[in-house]
Amino acid sequence: RAAEWQLDQPAWSGRLRITAKGSTAFIKLEDKNSGELFAQAPVEQFPGIAVESVTDSSRYFVLRIEDGNGRRAFIGVGFVDRGDAFDFNVALQDHFKWVKQQSELARQAQDLEQGPKLDLGFKEGQTIKLNIANMKKKEGAGNTRPCPAGLGGLSLLPPPPGGKSGSGERPASLPPPARLPGTPITDSLLSWPQPAAAPAADAWGDFAKASG
């Protein structure tokens, strides 16, 4: 019980630090000005006998200090601020939680080494088939335009201006030719001249010119 201690006249006052080496934590009591070590308590497990809480306060603890020559002693320590006592507890808990995680990782790694190993390599003569039919390379997709489809591969021209497609209207007829004074209009003036008929080809061709 901390109430049995002489709290108004502590035998020593200073600072407390927690360090770690491997899986062991060290609670060090040091001079607050010079940093000289006053005593230290190695902690191999928490909670444990190396550091214990008192029954009547959350700010006081009992530490088992060692001098490195085999001599041990139990002393009582306390924090003025309750928040510092809370941080002291959390620091020890975090360290031994890390120690537990490292131990589990090492055990899992050892189980994997001892277990059967998977052979993921190719056997002799074994092949693998990849289907890349859907991987088509697109080249110039944004630079080309599709050509309009026409009859026989030809494109259709737009209708001439003035005509209305699909309306059924006939274009305006050509104006009649100018009539000269005293000249009657006949059909010959309105008809286009017909081309002269080509002369009939000689049926014998070059054979008519052959001698004999």
CSV table of C-alpha atoms in Angstrom, one decimal:
chain,number,residue,atom,x,y,z
A,1,ARG,CA,0.0,0.0,0.0
A,2,ALA,CA,1.4,3.4,-1.0
A,3,ALA,CA,-0.3,5.0,2.0
A,4,GLU,CA,2.3,3.3,4.2
A,5,TRP,CA,5.2,5.1,2.5
A,6,GLN,CA,6.6,8.4,3.4
A,7,LEU,CA,5.2,10.2,0.4
A,8,ASP,CA,5.9,13.7,1.7
A,9,GLN,CA,9.6,12.9,2.1
A,10,PRO,CA,10.8,10.8,-0.8
A,11,ALA,CA,14.3,9.3,-0.5
A,12,TRP,CA,15.1,10.2,-4.1
A,13,SER,CA,13.5,12.1,-7.0
A,14,GLY,CA,14.5,12.2,-10.6
A,15,ARG,CA,13.3,11.1,-14.0
A,16,LEU,CA,12.3,7.7,-15.3
A,17,ARG,CA,13.0,6.3,-18.8
A,18,ILE,CA,12.1,3.0,-20.4
A,19,THR,CA,14.5,1.5,-23.0
A,20,ALA,CA,14.6,-1.9,-24.6
A,21,LYS,CA,17.3,-4.3,-25.7
A,22,GLY,CA,15.9,-7.3,-27.6
A,23,SER,CA,12.8,-8.6,-25.8
A,24,THR,CA,13.9,-7.1,-22.4
A,25,ALA,CA,12.7,-3.7,-21.3
A,26,PHE,CA,14.7,-1.6,-18.8
A,27,ILE,CA,13.2,0.9,-16.4
A,28,LYS,CA,15.9,3.4,-15.6
A,29,LEU,CA,15.9,5.9,-12.8
A,30,GLU,CA,18.2,8.8,-13.7
A,31,ASP,CA,19.2,12.1,-12.2
A,32,LYS,CA,17.0,14.8,-13.8
A,33,ASN,CA,19.9,17.2,-14.4
A,34,SER,CA,23.0,15.1,-15.1
A,35,GLY,CA,21.3,12.0,-16.5
A,36,GLU,CA,23.4,9.8,-14.1
A,37,LEU,CA,21.9,6.3,-13.6
A,38,PHE,CA,20.6,5.8,-10.0
A,39,ALA,CA,19.0,2.4,-10.5
A,40,GLN,CA,17.4,0.2,-13.2
A,41,ALA,CA,14.9,-2.6,-13.3
A,42,PRO,CA,15.1,-5.2,-16.1
A,43,VAL,CA,11.6,-6.4,-17.1
A,44,GLU,CA,11.3,-9.6,-19.0
A,45,GLN,CA,7.5,-9.9,-18.8
A,46,PHE,CA,4.6,-7.6,-18.0
A,47,PRO,CA,2.7,-7.8,-15.7
A,48,GLY,CA,5.3,-9.7,-13.6
A,49,ILE,CA,7.3,-9.5,-10.4
A,50,ALA,CA,9.7,-6.9,-11.9
A,51,VAL,CA,7.1,-4.2,-11.8
A,52,GLU,CA,3.8,-4.3,-9.8
A,53,SER,CA,1.0,-1.8,-9.1
A,54,VAL,CA,0.0,-1.0,-5.5
A,55,THR,CA,-3.5,-1.8,-4.3
A,56,ASP,CA,-4.5,1.7,-3.2
A,57,SER,CA,-3.3,4.0,-6.1
A,58,SER,CA,-2.8,4.0,-9.8
A,59,ARG,CA,0.2,6.4,-9.6
A,60,TYR,CA,2.5,4.1,-7.5
A,61,PHE,CA,4.4,1.0,-8.3
A,62,VAL,CA,6.9,-1.4,-6.8
A,63,LEU,CA,10.1,-2.1,-8.8
A,64,ARG,CA,12.7,-4.8,-8.5
A,65,ILE,CA,16.0,-3.1,-9.2
A,66,GLU,CA,19.3,-4.9,-9.9
A,67,ASP,CA,22.9,-3.7,-9.9
A,68,GLY,CA,24.2,-6.2,-12.4
A,69,ASN,CA,26.2,-8.2,-9.8
A,70,GLY,CA,23.2,-10.4,-8.8
A,71,ARG,CA,22.0,-8.1,-6.0
A,72,ARG,CA,18.3,-7.1,-6.1
A,73,ALA,CA,16.1,-4.8,-4.0
A,74,PHE,CA,12.4,-3.7,-4.1
A,75,ILE,CA,11.7,0.0,-4.0
A,76,GLY,CA,8.5,2.0,-4.4
A,77,VAL,CA,8.2,4.7,-7.0
A,78,GLY,CA,5.3,7.1,-7.7
A,79,PHE,CA,4.4,9.8,-10.3
A,80,VAL,CA,3.1,13.2,-9.4
A,81,ASP,CA,0.9,13.3,-12.4
A,82,ARG,CA,-1.6,10.6,-13.1
A,83,GLY,CA,-1.1,11.0,-16.9
A,84,ASP,CA,2.6,10.1,-16.5
A,85,ALA,CA,1.6,6.9,-14.7
A,86,PHE,CA,-0.8,6.0,-17.5
A,87,ASP,CA,2.0,6.5,-20.1
A,88,PHE,CA,4.3,4.3,-18.0
A,89,ASN,CA,1.8,1.5,-18.2
A,90,VAL,CA,1.2,1.9,-21.9
A,91,ALA,CA,4.9,2.0,-22.8
A,92,LEU,CA,5.4,-1.4,-21.1
A,93,GLN,CA,2.3,-2.9,-22.7
A,94,ASP,CA,3.3,-1.7,-26.2
A,95,HIS,CA,6.8,-3.2,-25.8
A,96,PHE,CA,5.6,-6.7,-24.8
A,97,LYS,CA,2.9,-6.6,-27.5
A,98,TRP,CA,5.6,-6.1,-30.0
A,99,VAL,CA,7.6,-9.0,-28.5
A,100,LYS,CA,4.6,-11.3,-28.8
A,101,GLN,CA,4.1,-10.3,-32.5
A,102,GLN,CA,7.7,-11.0,-33.3
A,103,SER,CA,7.5,-14.4,-31.6
A,104,GLU,CA,4.5,-15.4,-33.6
A,105,LEU,CA,6.1,-14.2,-36.9
A,106,ALA,CA,9.2,-16.3,-36.1
A,107,ARG,CA,7.0,-19.4,-35.3
A,108,GLN,CA,5.1,-19.0,-38.6
A,109,ALA,CA,8.3,-18.7,-40.6
A,110,GLN,CA,9.6,-21.8,-38.9
A,111,ASP,CA,6.4,-23.7,-39.7
A,112,LEU,CA,6.7,-22.7,-43.4
A,113,GLU,CA,10.3,-23.9,-43.6
A,114,GLN,CA,9.4,-27.3,-42.0
A,115,GLY,CA,6.3,-27.8,-44.1
A,116,PRO,CA,6.3,-29.3,-47.6
A,117,LYS,CA,7.5,-26.9,-50.3
A,118,LEU,CA,5.4,-26.3,-53.4
A,119,ASP,CA,7.0,-26.9,-56.8
A,120,LEU,CA,5.5,-24.3,-59.1
A,121,GLY,CA,8.0,-24.8,-61.9
A,122,PHE,CA,7.2,-26.3,-65.3
A,123,LYS,CA,7.7,-30.0,-65.7
A,124,GLU,CA,9.7,-31.3,-68.7
A,125,GLY,CA,7.7,-31.0,-71.8
A,126,GLN,CA,4.9,-29.0,-70.1
A,127,THR,CA,3.6,-26.0,-72.1
A,128,ILE,CA,1.2,-23.2,-71.4
A,129,LYS,CA,-1.3,-21.6,-73.9
A,130,LEU,CA,-2.2,-18.0,-73.8
A,131,ASN,CA,-5.3,-16.6,-75.6
A,132,ILE,CA,-4.6,-13.2,-76.9
A,133,ALA,CA,-7.3,-13.0,-79.6
A,134,ASN,CA,-9.0,-10.2,-77.8
A,135,MET,CA,-5.9,-8.0,-77.6
A,136,LYS,CA,-6.1,-6.1,-80.8
A,137,LYS,CA,-3.8,-3.2,-81.4
A,138,LYS,CA,-5.7,0.0,-82.3
A,139,GLU,CA,-3.7,2.2,-84.7
A,140,GLY,CA,-4.9,5.6,-85.8
A,141,ALA,CA,-8.3,5.1,-84.4
A,142,GLY,CA,-8.8,8.9,-83.9
A,143,ASN,CA,-7.3,10.1,-87.2
A,144,THR,CA,-9.3,8.2,-89.8
A,145,ARG,CA,-12.8,8.7,-90.9
A,146,PRO,CA,-15.1,6.0,-92.4
A,147,CYS,CA,-15.8,6.6,-96.1
A,148,PRO,CA,-19.5,6.7,-97.0
A,149,ALA,CA,-20.6,3.5,-98.7
A,150,GLY,CA,-21.8,3.8,-102.3
A,151,LEU,CA,-22.9,1.5,-105.1
A,152,GLY,CA,-20.0,-0.7,-106.2
A,153,GLY,CA,-17.6,1.1,-103.9
A,154,LEU,CA,-18.3,4.5,-105.4
A,155,SER,CA,-19.5,7.5,-103.3
A,156,LEU,CA,-22.7,9.2,-104.3
A,157,LEU,CA,-22.6,12.9,-105.2
A,158,PRO,CA,-25.2,15.3,-103.7
A,159,PRO,CA,-28.1,16.4,-105.9
A,160,PRO,CA,-27.5,19.6,-107.9
A,161,PRO,CA,-28.8,22.8,-106.4
A,162,GLY,CA,-32.3,23.8,-107.3
A,163,GLY,CA,-33.6,20.2,-107.5
A,164,LYS,CA,-35.7,18.7,-104.9
A,165,SER,CA,-35.1,15.0,-104.2
A,166,GLY,CA,-38.2,12.9,-103.8
A,167,SER,CA,-40.6,15.7,-104.6
A,168,GLY,CA,-41.6,14.4,-108.1
A,169,GLU,CA,-41.3,17.9,-109.6
A,170,ARG,CA,-39.7,18.2,-113.1
A,171,PRO,CA,-37.0,20.8,-113.6
A,172,ALA,CA,-38.1,23.9,-115.5
A,173,SER,CA,-38.0,23.5,-119.4
A,174,LEU,CA,-35.5,25.4,-121.5
A,175,PRO,CA,-36.8,28.6,-123.0
A,176,PRO,CA,-37.8,28.4,-126.7
A,177,PRO,CA,-35.2,29.6,-129.2
A,178,ALA,CA,-35.4,33.1,-130.3
A,179,ARG,CA,-37.5,33.5,-133.5
A,180,LEU,CA,-36.0,35.6,-136.2
A,181,PRO,CA,-38.4,37.9,-138.2
A,182,GLY,CA,-39.9,36.1,-141.2
A,183,THR,CA,-38.5,32.6,-140.2
A,184,PRO,CA,-41.0,30.0,-139.2
A,185,ILE,CA,-40.2,27.7,-136.3
A,186,THR,CA,-40.0,24.1,-137.5
A,187,ASP,CA,-39.1,20.9,-135.7
A,188,SER,CA,-35.7,20.9,-137.3
A,189,LEU,CA,-34.7,24.0,-135.3
A,190,LEU,CA,-35.6,22.2,-132.0
A,191,SER,CA,-33.9,18.9,-132.8
A,192,TRP,CA,-30.3,18.2,-132.2
A,193,PRO,CA,-28.2,17.1,-135.2
A,194,GLN,CA,-27.8,13.3,-135.2
A,195,PRO,CA,-24.3,11.8,-135.7
A,196,ALA,CA,-23.6,10.3,-139.1
A,197,ALA,CA,-23.8,6.6,-139.2
A,198,ALA,CA,-20.5,4.8,-139.3
A,199,PRO,CA,-19.7,3.0,-142.5
A,200,ALA,CA,-20.3,-0.7,-142.5
A,201,ALA,CA,-17.1,-2.6,-141.8
A,202,ASP,CA,-15.8,-4.8,-144.6
A,203,ALA,CA,-16.7,-8.4,-143.7
A,204,TRP,CA,-13.6,-9.8,-145.4
A,205,GLY,CA,-11.2,-7.4,-143.6
A,206,ASP,CA,-7.6,-8.0,-144.5
A,207,PHE,CA,-8.4,-11.2,-146.3
A,208,ALA,CA,-9.7,-9.2,-149.3
A,209,LYS,CA,-6.2,-7.8,-149.8
A,210,ALA,CA,-4.4,-11.1,-149.7
A,211,SER,CA,-2.9,-12.1,-153.1
A,212,GLY,CA,-4.3,-15.3,-154.7
